[in-house]
Amino acid sequence: MQNFIFCNPTRIYFGRGQITRIAEEIAPATRVLMTYGGGSIHRNGVYDQVRAALGHAKLSEFGGIEPNPRFETLARAIEQARAEQVDFLLAVGGGSVIDGTKFIAAALYFKGNAWDLVARKAPLERALPLGAVLTLPATGSEMNPGGVITRASTREKLPFRSPLLYPRFAVLDPTTTFTVPPRQIANGIVDAFTHVLEQYLTYPAEAPLQERFAEGILHTLIEIGPKTLAEPRDYDARAALMWAATLALNGLIGAGVPQDWSTHMIGHEITALYGLDHARTLAIVLPANLHRRRDAKHAKLVQYARRVWRLDDKDEEKLVTGAIARTRAFFESLGVPTRLTDYGIDPEAIPELVTRLERHGMICLGEHNDVTPETSREILMDAI
Ligand code: NZQ
Ligand code: ZN
């Protein structure tokens, strides 16, 4: 096992009715800026619940943070937060709203061009505190210190992170997810599943507990995924999905183990250029990536085949092929296509995607730093 430091300071309030608890987290007279997306929280009653819980605070709001949150939109929120001298940010929504709010928190005290926080990974010395009310189980942003921001003008989508950006608290009430459209639930399952694989499907690192945790999350997603899609108001299934997605990317399973993340970095370029949902890009890239790098990942792919998909064959190559095929079939069974051409993206697009990876410094990705632009090109070719 590799050395690691583990500290996750986000307090979780999980379960029905927990939105009322934010009153305990936010002191009276705090100037709170509540951030949200395109209006789902107005339609499902979450907005009213948050307002009612924060009766004691000075509440203002910024709505309209879009999926794949845009730097240009967030710049307006930053101006508003400065003008109102807010003390606290409360993100109410999915990963995009939470990521966007982390960016506001980071940019508020940052001297210089805020885009440098993502483009140059400028170090952060101070950030505004934030909390989250999660309404879509998927990204894990509610309990981690990272985010991903898109600059519409240049069509760039880049990650940023800082220990200062862990939400102070996050409310996870599964009933808030009853209204999530099936497409977004399917996306959430694929995203969480891929988060686990980015941290699990690398090479053996003598970390049996992290591996069992990871396999447990994968089993849970496989078991409850179809059920929660079919029965959106099944509380227990939604609760299991919500907690699984949070634990998939809160640092626990990634502590002390090698990590890949090349699928994500390649996927970000597809979203930036073509606007595909984040998870859909992962469904395209992941099976092709596993196939292309099956030799380097052999031992863990065999373990994944046996323990997660319960495949049984003496021939290890057949196990690996079977595990990749099962992964693809699982995504497809959720209604998430796994080929570039399923989304109308032609092979002619690939050179530009690779050029953009190079431009963003994504030239030695993966757990061995050996995913070069040429490897990314091959992966994308396999993904056609
Ligand atoms: O904007 P509203 O009206 O709220 O509607 C949203 C949005 O249209 C809707 N929605 C959310 N909760 C709902 C709901 N509709 C009905 N009922 C509810 N309860 O769902 C749509 C998608 O929302 P979004 O927040 O974009 O989805 P998701 O949570 O999948 O977030 C995706 C973003 O997170 C980033 C992705 O790159 C992408 O930009 N990621 C963040 C990560 C992190 N911070 O750690 C890791 C991930 O790998 C990922 O990259
Ligand atoms: Zn993701």
Short mmCIF file of C-alpha atoms and ligand atoms in Angstrom, two decimals:
data_model
loop_
_atom_site.label_atom_id
_atom_site.label_comp_id
_atom_site.label_asym_id
_atom_site.label_seq_id
_atom_site.Cartn_x
_atom_site.Cartn_y
_atom_site.Cartn_z
CA MET A 1 0.00 0.00 0.00
CA GLN A 2 1.24 3.48 -0.84
CA ASN A 3 1.65 6.20 1.78
CA PHE A 4 -1.34 8.47 2.09
CA ILE A 5 -2.92 11.25 4.08
CA PHE A 6 -6.65 10.92 4.55
CA CYS A 7 -8.83 13.69 5.89
CA ASN A 8 -12.37 14.21 4.70
CA PRO A 9 -13.92 17.08 6.65
CA THR A 10 -17.38 17.11 5.03
CA ARG A 11 -20.19 16.39 7.48
CA ILE A 12 -22.95 14.33 5.88
CA TYR A 13 -26.61 14.66 6.80
CA PHE A 14 -28.20 11.64 5.20
CA GLY A 15 -31.87 10.76 4.92
CA ARG A 16 -35.41 12.01 4.77
CA GLY A 17 -36.10 15.46 6.11
CA GLN A 18 -32.44 16.32 6.64
CA ILE A 19 -32.59 19.62 4.77
CA THR A 20 -33.89 21.20 7.99
CA ARG A 21 -30.50 20.45 9.56
CA ILE A 22 -28.74 23.15 7.55
CA ALA A 23 -30.11 25.57 10.12
CA GLU A 24 -27.62 24.07 12.58
CA GLU A 25 -24.73 24.61 10.21
CA ILE A 26 -25.32 28.23 9.32
CA ALA A 27 -25.20 30.79 12.14
CA PRO A 28 -27.95 33.43 12.42
CA ALA A 29 -27.49 36.52 10.24
CA THR A 30 -24.93 34.80 7.99
CA ARG A 31 -25.07 36.27 4.50
CA VAL A 32 -25.71 33.19 2.39
CA LEU A 33 -25.67 33.01 -1.38
CA MET A 34 -27.74 30.05 -2.48
CA THR A 35 -26.73 28.76 -5.91
CA TYR A 36 -28.74 26.48 -8.14
CA GLY A 37 -29.25 25.29 -11.69
CA GLY A 38 -31.96 25.63 -14.30
CA GLY A 39 -34.98 25.36 -12.03
CA SER A 40 -35.51 21.70 -11.08
CA ILE A 41 -35.40 22.73 -7.41
CA HIS A 42 -38.37 25.04 -7.97
CA ARG A 43 -40.39 22.21 -9.44
CA ASN A 44 -39.66 19.54 -6.84
CA GLY A 45 -39.99 21.59 -3.69
CA VAL A 46 -36.32 21.53 -2.67
CA TYR A 47 -36.07 25.30 -3.09
CA ASP A 48 -38.91 25.85 -0.63
CA GLN A 49 -37.41 23.43 1.87
CA VAL A 50 -34.06 25.22 1.78
CA ARG A 51 -35.69 28.64 2.10
CA ALA A 52 -37.71 27.45 5.09
CA ALA A 53 -34.62 26.02 6.78
CA LEU A 54 -32.68 29.25 6.33
CA GLY A 55 -35.26 31.65 7.69
CA HIS A 56 -32.69 32.97 10.15
CA ALA A 57 -30.05 33.83 7.56
CA LYS A 58 -29.71 36.69 5.09
CA LEU A 59 -30.37 34.79 1.94
CA SER A 60 -29.77 35.82 -1.64
CA GLU A 61 -29.65 33.59 -4.67
CA PHE A 62 -27.98 32.93 -7.99
CA GLY A 63 -29.77 30.55 -10.34
CA GLY A 64 -28.96 29.38 -13.83
CA ILE A 65 -25.76 27.38 -13.34
CA GLU A 66 -25.93 25.06 -16.33
CA PRO A 67 -24.81 21.43 -16.71
CA ASN A 68 -21.07 21.51 -17.38
CA PRO A 69 -20.94 24.83 -15.55
CA ARG A 70 -19.56 27.72 -17.51
CA PHE A 71 -16.85 30.08 -16.45
CA GLU A 72 -18.78 32.91 -18.09
CA THR A 73 -21.89 32.25 -15.95
CA LEU A 74 -19.86 31.81 -12.79
CA ALA A 75 -18.09 35.12 -13.39
CA ARG A 76 -21.48 36.81 -12.88
CA ALA A 77 -22.05 34.89 -9.68
CA ILE A 78 -18.63 35.93 -8.41
CA GLU A 79 -19.50 39.59 -9.06
CA GLN A 80 -22.76 39.17 -7.18
CA ALA A 81 -21.09 37.43 -4.24
CA ARG A 82 -18.53 40.24 -4.00
CA ALA A 83 -21.15 42.97 -4.22
CA GLU A 84 -23.26 41.32 -1.52
CA GLN A 85 -20.23 40.49 0.63
CA VAL A 86 -21.55 37.02 1.28
CA ASP A 87 -20.10 34.85 4.05
CA PHE A 88 -21.24 31.44 2.87
CA LEU A 89 -22.21 29.66 -0.34
CA LEU A 90 -24.92 27.02 -0.41
CA ALA A 91 -25.04 24.90 -3.54
CA VAL A 92 -28.40 23.23 -4.18
CA GLY A 93 -28.35 20.81 -7.09
CA GLY A 94 -26.23 18.25 -8.88
CA GLY A 95 -22.52 18.07 -9.55
CA SER A 96 -22.57 21.05 -11.90
CA VAL A 97 -24.04 23.38 -9.31
CA ILE A 98 -21.67 22.13 -6.61
CA ASP A 99 -18.62 22.36 -8.90
CA GLY A 100 -19.63 25.83 -10.04
CA THR A 101 -20.07 26.91 -6.44
CA LYS A 102 -16.62 25.60 -5.55
CA PHE A 103 -15.26 27.74 -8.35
CA ILE A 104 -17.06 30.80 -6.98
CA ALA A 105 -15.64 30.01 -3.52
CA ALA A 106 -12.14 29.74 -4.96
CA ALA A 107 -12.28 32.75 -7.25
CA LEU A 108 -13.72 35.18 -4.74
CA TYR A 109 -10.41 35.90 -2.99
CA PHE A 110 -8.19 35.02 -5.92
CA LYS A 111 -6.12 37.91 -7.21
CA GLY A 112 -5.69 37.68 -10.95
CA ASN A 113 -7.57 35.95 -13.71
CA ALA A 114 -9.83 33.32 -12.16
CA TRP A 115 -9.45 31.06 -15.19
CA ASP A 116 -5.82 30.52 -14.05
CA LEU A 117 -7.24 28.43 -11.20
CA VAL A 118 -8.09 25.77 -13.75
CA ALA A 119 -5.79 26.54 -16.68
CA ARG A 120 -2.61 26.99 -14.64
CA LYS A 121 -3.62 25.21 -11.44
CA ALA A 122 -2.78 28.38 -9.53
CA PRO A 123 -2.51 27.51 -5.81
CA LEU A 124 -5.33 28.64 -3.58
CA GLU A 125 -4.66 30.39 -0.29
CA ARG A 126 -8.19 31.18 0.78
CA ALA A 127 -11.72 30.22 -0.19
CA LEU A 128 -15.21 31.06 0.97
CA PRO A 129 -16.83 28.22 2.94
CA LEU A 130 -19.55 26.28 1.17
CA GLY A 131 -22.19 23.66 1.85
CA ALA A 132 -24.25 21.49 -0.46
CA VAL A 133 -27.75 20.10 -0.78
CA LEU A 134 -27.33 17.31 -3.29
CA THR A 135 -30.21 16.50 -5.65
CA LEU A 136 -28.52 14.14 -8.12
CA PRO A 137 -26.36 11.16 -7.14
CA ALA A 138 -23.42 10.95 -9.52
CA THR A 139 -20.24 12.95 -9.19
CA GLY A 140 -19.21 12.75 -5.53
CA SER A 141 -18.59 16.51 -5.63
CA GLU A 142 -20.63 16.85 -2.43
CA MET A 143 -17.84 15.21 -0.42
CA ASN A 144 -14.66 15.96 -2.33
CA PRO A 145 -12.45 18.98 -3.02
CA GLY A 146 -12.59 18.99 -6.83
CA GLY A 147 -14.58 20.50 -9.64
CA VAL A 148 -14.65 20.78 -13.42
CA ILE A 149 -15.36 24.04 -15.25
CA THR A 150 -16.04 24.78 -18.90
CA ARG A 151 -15.02 27.89 -20.76
CA ALA A 152 -17.61 28.24 -23.48
CA SER A 153 -15.68 30.80 -25.52
CA THR A 154 -12.74 28.43 -26.10
CA ARG A 155 -14.63 25.16 -25.59
CA GLU A 156 -12.31 23.98 -22.83
CA LYS A 157 -13.31 21.82 -19.88
CA LEU A 158 -10.72 21.51 -17.13
CA PRO A 159 -10.54 20.23 -13.54
CA PHE A 160 -9.37 22.05 -10.42
CA ARG A 161 -9.04 21.06 -6.78
CA SER A 162 -7.92 22.34 -3.40
CA PRO A 163 -8.33 21.03 0.15
CA LEU A 164 -10.04 24.37 0.86
CA LEU A 165 -12.94 23.34 -1.36
CA TYR A 166 -14.42 20.43 0.57
CA PRO A 167 -18.02 21.37 1.37
CA ARG A 168 -18.37 21.98 5.13
CA PHE A 169 -21.46 19.82 5.03
CA ALA A 170 -23.65 18.05 2.51
CA VAL A 171 -27.30 17.06 2.81
CA LEU A 172 -28.14 13.82 1.04
CA ASP A 173 -31.89 13.32 1.11
CA PRO A 174 -32.75 10.53 -1.34
CA THR A 175 -36.32 11.85 -1.74
CA THR A 176 -34.90 14.91 -3.55
CA THR A 177 -33.76 12.54 -6.32
CA PHE A 178 -37.23 11.13 -7.06
CA THR A 179 -37.67 13.75 -9.81
CA VAL A 180 -34.33 13.19 -11.55
CA PRO A 181 -35.01 12.17 -15.18
CA PRO A 182 -34.04 8.56 -16.05
CA ARG A 183 -31.29 9.76 -18.36
CA GLN A 184 -29.58 11.60 -15.50
CA ILE A 185 -29.95 8.62 -13.14
CA ALA A 186 -28.35 6.39 -15.78
CA ASN A 187 -25.60 8.98 -16.14
CA GLY A 188 -25.09 8.97 -12.39
CA ILE A 189 -24.69 5.21 -12.26
CA VAL A 190 -22.17 5.24 -15.13
CA ASP A 191 -20.24 8.14 -13.61
CA ALA A 192 -19.98 6.55 -10.15
CA PHE A 193 -19.09 3.17 -11.69
CA THR A 194 -16.31 4.78 -13.71
CA HIS A 195 -15.03 6.69 -10.67
CA VAL A 196 -14.53 3.38 -8.93
CA LEU A 197 -12.80 1.80 -11.94
CA GLU A 198 -10.43 4.77 -12.33
CA GLN A 199 -9.18 3.97 -8.82
CA TYR A 200 -9.49 0.18 -8.87
CA LEU A 201 -8.59 -1.05 -12.35
CA THR A 202 -4.89 -0.21 -12.32
CA TYR A 203 -2.33 -2.69 -10.94
CA PRO A 204 -2.12 -4.64 -7.67
CA ALA A 205 -0.92 -2.46 -4.80
CA GLU A 206 -1.39 -4.63 -1.73
CA ALA A 207 -4.50 -2.71 -0.72
CA PRO A 208 -7.05 -5.48 -0.11
CA LEU A 209 -9.45 -3.36 1.92
CA GLN A 210 -9.66 -0.58 -0.67
CA GLU A 211 -10.25 -3.25 -3.31
CA ARG A 212 -13.08 -4.82 -1.34
CA PHE A 213 -14.63 -1.40 -0.75
CA ALA A 214 -14.40 -0.68 -4.47
CA GLU A 215 -15.90 -4.04 -5.41
CA GLY A 216 -18.68 -3.45 -2.89
CA ILE A 217 -19.60 -0.17 -4.55
CA LEU A 218 -19.54 -1.79 -8.00
CA HIS A 219 -21.77 -4.66 -6.84
CA THR A 220 -24.18 -2.17 -5.30
CA LEU A 221 -24.40 -0.15 -8.51
CA ILE A 222 -24.97 -3.28 -10.59
CA GLU A 223 -27.66 -4.50 -8.20
CA ILE A 224 -29.62 -1.32 -7.62
CA GLY A 225 -28.96 0.47 -10.93
CA PRO A 226 -31.71 -1.14 -13.00
CA LYS A 227 -34.08 -1.22 -10.02
CA THR A 228 -33.79 2.47 -9.25
CA LEU A 229 -34.22 3.35 -12.92
CA ALA A 230 -37.42 1.30 -13.06
CA GLU A 231 -38.76 2.54 -9.73
CA PRO A 232 -37.78 6.16 -9.20
CA ARG A 233 -39.70 6.48 -5.93
CA ASP A 234 -38.18 3.41 -4.29
CA TYR A 235 -36.52 5.18 -1.37
CA ASP A 236 -34.15 2.39 -0.43
CA ALA A 237 -32.79 1.98 -3.94
CA ARG A 238 -32.25 5.74 -4.30
CA ALA A 239 -30.61 5.85 -0.87
CA ALA A 240 -28.23 3.06 -1.85
CA LEU A 241 -27.36 4.81 -5.11
CA MET A 242 -26.82 8.14 -3.40
CA TRP A 243 -24.44 6.80 -0.80
CA ALA A 244 -22.61 4.62 -3.31
CA ALA A 245 -22.00 7.57 -5.62
CA THR A 246 -20.69 9.68 -2.76
CA LEU A 247 -18.32 6.98 -1.52
CA ALA A 248 -17.09 6.33 -5.06
CA LEU A 249 -15.24 9.62 -5.04
CA ASN A 250 -14.71 10.89 -1.52
CA GLY A 251 -11.11 9.71 -1.18
CA LEU A 252 -11.82 6.49 0.70
CA ILE A 253 -11.27 3.88 -2.02
CA GLY A 254 -8.47 5.91 -3.60
CA ALA A 255 -6.32 6.16 -0.48
CA GLY A 256 -3.00 4.37 -0.88
CA VAL A 257 -3.65 3.00 -4.36
CA PRO A 258 -2.54 3.97 -7.89
CA GLN A 259 -5.14 5.87 -9.91
CA ASP A 260 -5.80 6.19 -13.63
CA TRP A 261 -8.23 9.03 -14.61
CA SER A 262 -7.33 8.90 -18.32
CA THR A 263 -10.93 8.01 -19.24
CA HIS A 264 -12.09 11.19 -17.53
CA MET A 265 -9.50 13.44 -19.14
CA ILE A 266 -10.27 12.13 -22.63
CA GLY A 267 -13.99 12.37 -21.89
CA HIS A 268 -13.73 16.02 -20.85
CA GLU A 269 -12.46 16.92 -24.32
CA ILE A 270 -15.47 15.21 -25.90
CA THR A 271 -17.88 17.17 -23.70
CA ALA A 272 -16.03 20.42 -24.35
CA LEU A 273 -16.22 20.00 -28.13
CA TYR A 274 -19.55 18.23 -28.58
CA GLY A 275 -21.53 18.97 -25.41
CA LEU A 276 -22.16 15.32 -24.52
CA ASP A 277 -23.16 14.61 -20.91
CA HIS A 278 -20.11 13.80 -18.80
CA ALA A 279 -21.12 10.20 -18.09
CA ARG A 280 -21.83 9.49 -21.75
CA THR A 281 -18.27 10.37 -22.65
CA LEU A 282 -17.08 7.92 -20.00
CA ALA A 283 -19.29 5.17 -21.41
CA ILE A 284 -17.65 5.76 -24.79
CA VAL A 285 -14.04 5.93 -23.61
CA LEU A 286 -13.88 3.41 -20.76
CA PRO A 287 -14.47 0.10 -22.61
CA ALA A 288 -12.08 1.15 -25.40
CA ASN A 289 -9.50 2.31 -22.85
CA LEU A 290 -9.65 -0.99 -20.94
CA HIS A 291 -9.36 -2.92 -24.18
CA ARG A 292 -6.38 -0.90 -25.43
CA ARG A 293 -4.51 -1.15 -22.11
CA ARG A 294 -5.58 -4.66 -21.17
CA ASP A 295 -2.01 -5.97 -20.83
CA ALA A 296 -0.89 -3.31 -18.34
CA LYS A 297 -4.12 -3.79 -16.39
CA HIS A 298 -4.22 -7.58 -16.77
CA ALA A 299 -4.04 -8.65 -13.12
CA LYS A 300 -6.76 -6.25 -11.97
CA LEU A 301 -8.97 -6.97 -14.97
CA VAL A 302 -8.86 -10.66 -14.09
CA GLN A 303 -9.75 -9.85 -10.48
CA TYR A 304 -12.56 -7.56 -11.70
CA ALA A 305 -13.88 -10.32 -13.97
CA ARG A 306 -13.92 -12.90 -11.20
CA ARG A 307 -15.05 -10.86 -8.24
CA VAL A 308 -17.38 -8.31 -9.77
CA TRP A 309 -18.85 -10.11 -12.79
CA ARG A 310 -18.35 -13.55 -11.25
CA LEU A 311 -16.89 -14.90 -14.50
CA ASP A 312 -15.23 -18.25 -14.41
CA ASP A 313 -12.77 -19.41 -17.03
CA LYS A 314 -9.28 -20.88 -16.88
CA ASP A 315 -8.23 -18.74 -19.81
CA GLU A 316 -7.42 -15.32 -18.36
CA GLU A 317 -7.65 -13.56 -21.72
CA LYS A 318 -11.24 -14.75 -21.99
CA LEU A 319 -11.91 -13.40 -18.51
CA VAL A 320 -10.55 -9.98 -19.48
CA THR A 321 -12.53 -9.87 -22.72
CA GLY A 322 -15.63 -10.97 -20.84
CA ALA A 323 -15.25 -8.32 -18.14
CA ILE A 324 -14.88 -5.52 -20.67
CA ALA A 325 -17.90 -6.81 -22.60
CA ARG A 326 -19.96 -6.97 -19.39
CA THR A 327 -19.01 -3.40 -18.54
CA ARG A 328 -20.13 -2.18 -21.95
CA ALA A 329 -23.33 -4.22 -21.77
CA PHE A 330 -24.10 -2.82 -18.31
CA PHE A 331 -23.85 0.76 -19.58
CA GLU A 332 -25.95 -0.07 -22.64
CA SER A 333 -28.56 -1.77 -20.45
CA LEU A 334 -29.00 1.53 -18.64
CA GLY A 335 -29.69 3.23 -21.96
CA VAL A 336 -26.26 4.80 -22.30
CA PRO A 337 -24.69 4.12 -25.73
CA THR A 338 -20.98 3.33 -25.74
CA ARG A 339 -19.72 4.29 -29.20
CA LEU A 340 -18.70 7.68 -30.58
CA THR A 341 -20.79 7.10 -33.68
CA ASP A 342 -23.89 6.49 -31.51
CA TYR A 343 -23.68 10.21 -30.78
CA GLY A 344 -23.00 11.24 -34.35
CA ILE A 345 -19.28 11.82 -33.79
CA ASP A 346 -17.19 10.70 -36.78
CA PRO A 347 -13.60 9.43 -36.83
CA GLU A 348 -12.64 12.77 -38.45
CA ALA A 349 -13.17 14.38 -35.04
CA ILE A 350 -10.39 12.41 -33.39
CA PRO A 351 -7.33 14.46 -34.44
CA GLU A 352 -8.86 17.62 -32.96
CA LEU A 353 -9.69 15.83 -29.71
CA VAL A 354 -6.08 14.61 -29.46
CA THR A 355 -4.69 18.07 -30.27
CA ARG A 356 -6.75 19.48 -27.45
CA LEU A 357 -5.51 16.85 -25.01
CA GLU A 358 -1.95 17.86 -25.93
CA ARG A 359 -2.73 21.55 -25.56
CA HIS A 360 -4.05 20.88 -22.06
CA GLY A 361 -0.95 18.95 -21.04
CA MET A 362 -2.76 15.59 -21.01
CA ILE A 363 0.20 13.84 -22.56
CA CYS A 364 1.22 11.25 -19.97
CA LEU A 365 -2.00 10.08 -18.39
CA GLY A 366 -2.85 6.93 -16.45
CA GLU A 367 -1.42 5.03 -13.52
CA HIS A 368 1.88 4.52 -15.37
CA ASN A 369 1.92 7.96 -17.03
CA ASP A 370 2.14 6.15 -20.33
CA VAL A 371 -1.09 7.23 -21.98
CA THR A 372 0.42 9.49 -24.62
CA PRO A 373 -1.55 11.43 -27.22
CA GLU A 374 -0.92 8.49 -29.55
CA THR A 375 -2.49 6.09 -27.01
CA SER A 376 -5.45 8.44 -26.60
CA ARG A 377 -5.85 8.48 -30.37
CA GLU A 378 -5.85 4.68 -30.46
CA ILE A 379 -8.40 4.54 -27.64
CA LEU A 380 -10.67 6.97 -29.49
CA MET A 381 -10.28 4.98 -32.70
CA ASP A 382 -11.34 1.86 -30.79
CA ALA A 383 -14.32 3.81 -29.45
CA ILE A 384 -15.78 4.48 -32.89
O1 NZQ B 1 -30.14 22.54 -13.59
P1 NZQ B 1 -31.32 21.86 -13.00
O2 NZQ B 1 -32.60 22.48 -13.39
O3 NZQ B 1 -31.19 21.65 -11.53
O4 NZQ B 1 -31.41 20.40 -13.69
C1 NZQ B 1 -30.37 19.44 -13.60
C2 NZQ B 1 -29.58 19.31 -14.89
O5 NZQ B 1 -30.35 19.65 -16.00
C3 NZQ B 1 -30.99 18.09 -13.45
N1 NZQ B 1 -31.32 17.75 -12.05
C4 NZQ B 1 -30.48 17.74 -10.98
N2 NZQ B 1 -31.15 17.33 -9.88
C5 NZQ B 1 -32.44 17.12 -10.28
C6 NZQ B 1 -32.54 17.40 -11.65
N3 NZQ B 1 -33.71 17.28 -12.32
C7 NZQ B 1 -34.79 16.87 -11.62
N4 NZQ B 1 -34.76 16.57 -10.30
C8 NZQ B 1 -33.60 16.68 -9.58
N5 NZQ B 1 -33.58 16.34 -8.29
O6 NZQ B 1 -30.02 17.19 -13.94
C9 NZQ B 1 -29.28 17.82 -14.98
C10 NZQ B 1 -27.83 17.49 -14.85
O7 NZQ B 1 -27.29 18.05 -13.70
P2 NZQ B 1 -25.70 18.08 -13.46
O8 NZQ B 1 -25.46 18.73 -12.15
O9 NZQ B 1 -25.03 18.64 -14.67
O10 NZQ B 1 -25.34 16.53 -13.41
P3 NZQ B 1 -24.20 15.78 -12.61
O11 NZQ B 1 -24.48 15.72 -11.17
O12 NZQ B 1 -24.02 14.51 -13.34
O13 NZQ B 1 -22.90 16.70 -12.78
C11 NZQ B 1 -22.09 16.66 -13.94
C12 NZQ B 1 -20.93 17.63 -13.81
O14 NZQ B 1 -20.05 17.22 -12.73
C13 NZQ B 1 -18.71 17.12 -13.24
C14 NZQ B 1 -18.93 16.76 -14.67
O15 NZQ B 1 -17.78 16.96 -15.44
C15 NZQ B 1 -20.08 17.64 -15.06
O16 NZQ B 1 -19.64 18.94 -15.36
N6 NZQ B 1 -17.94 16.17 -12.42
C16 NZQ B 1 -17.53 16.56 -11.20
C17 NZQ B 1 -16.75 15.77 -10.39
C18 NZQ B 1 -16.28 16.23 -9.07
N7 NZQ B 1 -16.52 17.46 -8.69
O17 NZQ B 1 -15.66 15.48 -8.34
C19 NZQ B 1 -16.29 14.45 -10.81
C20 NZQ B 1 -16.99 13.93 -12.02
O18 NZQ B 1 -16.08 13.05 -12.67
C21 NZQ B 1 -17.43 14.95 -12.99
O19 NZQ B 1 -16.36 15.31 -13.84
ZN ZN B 2 -16.92 11.50 -13.49
#
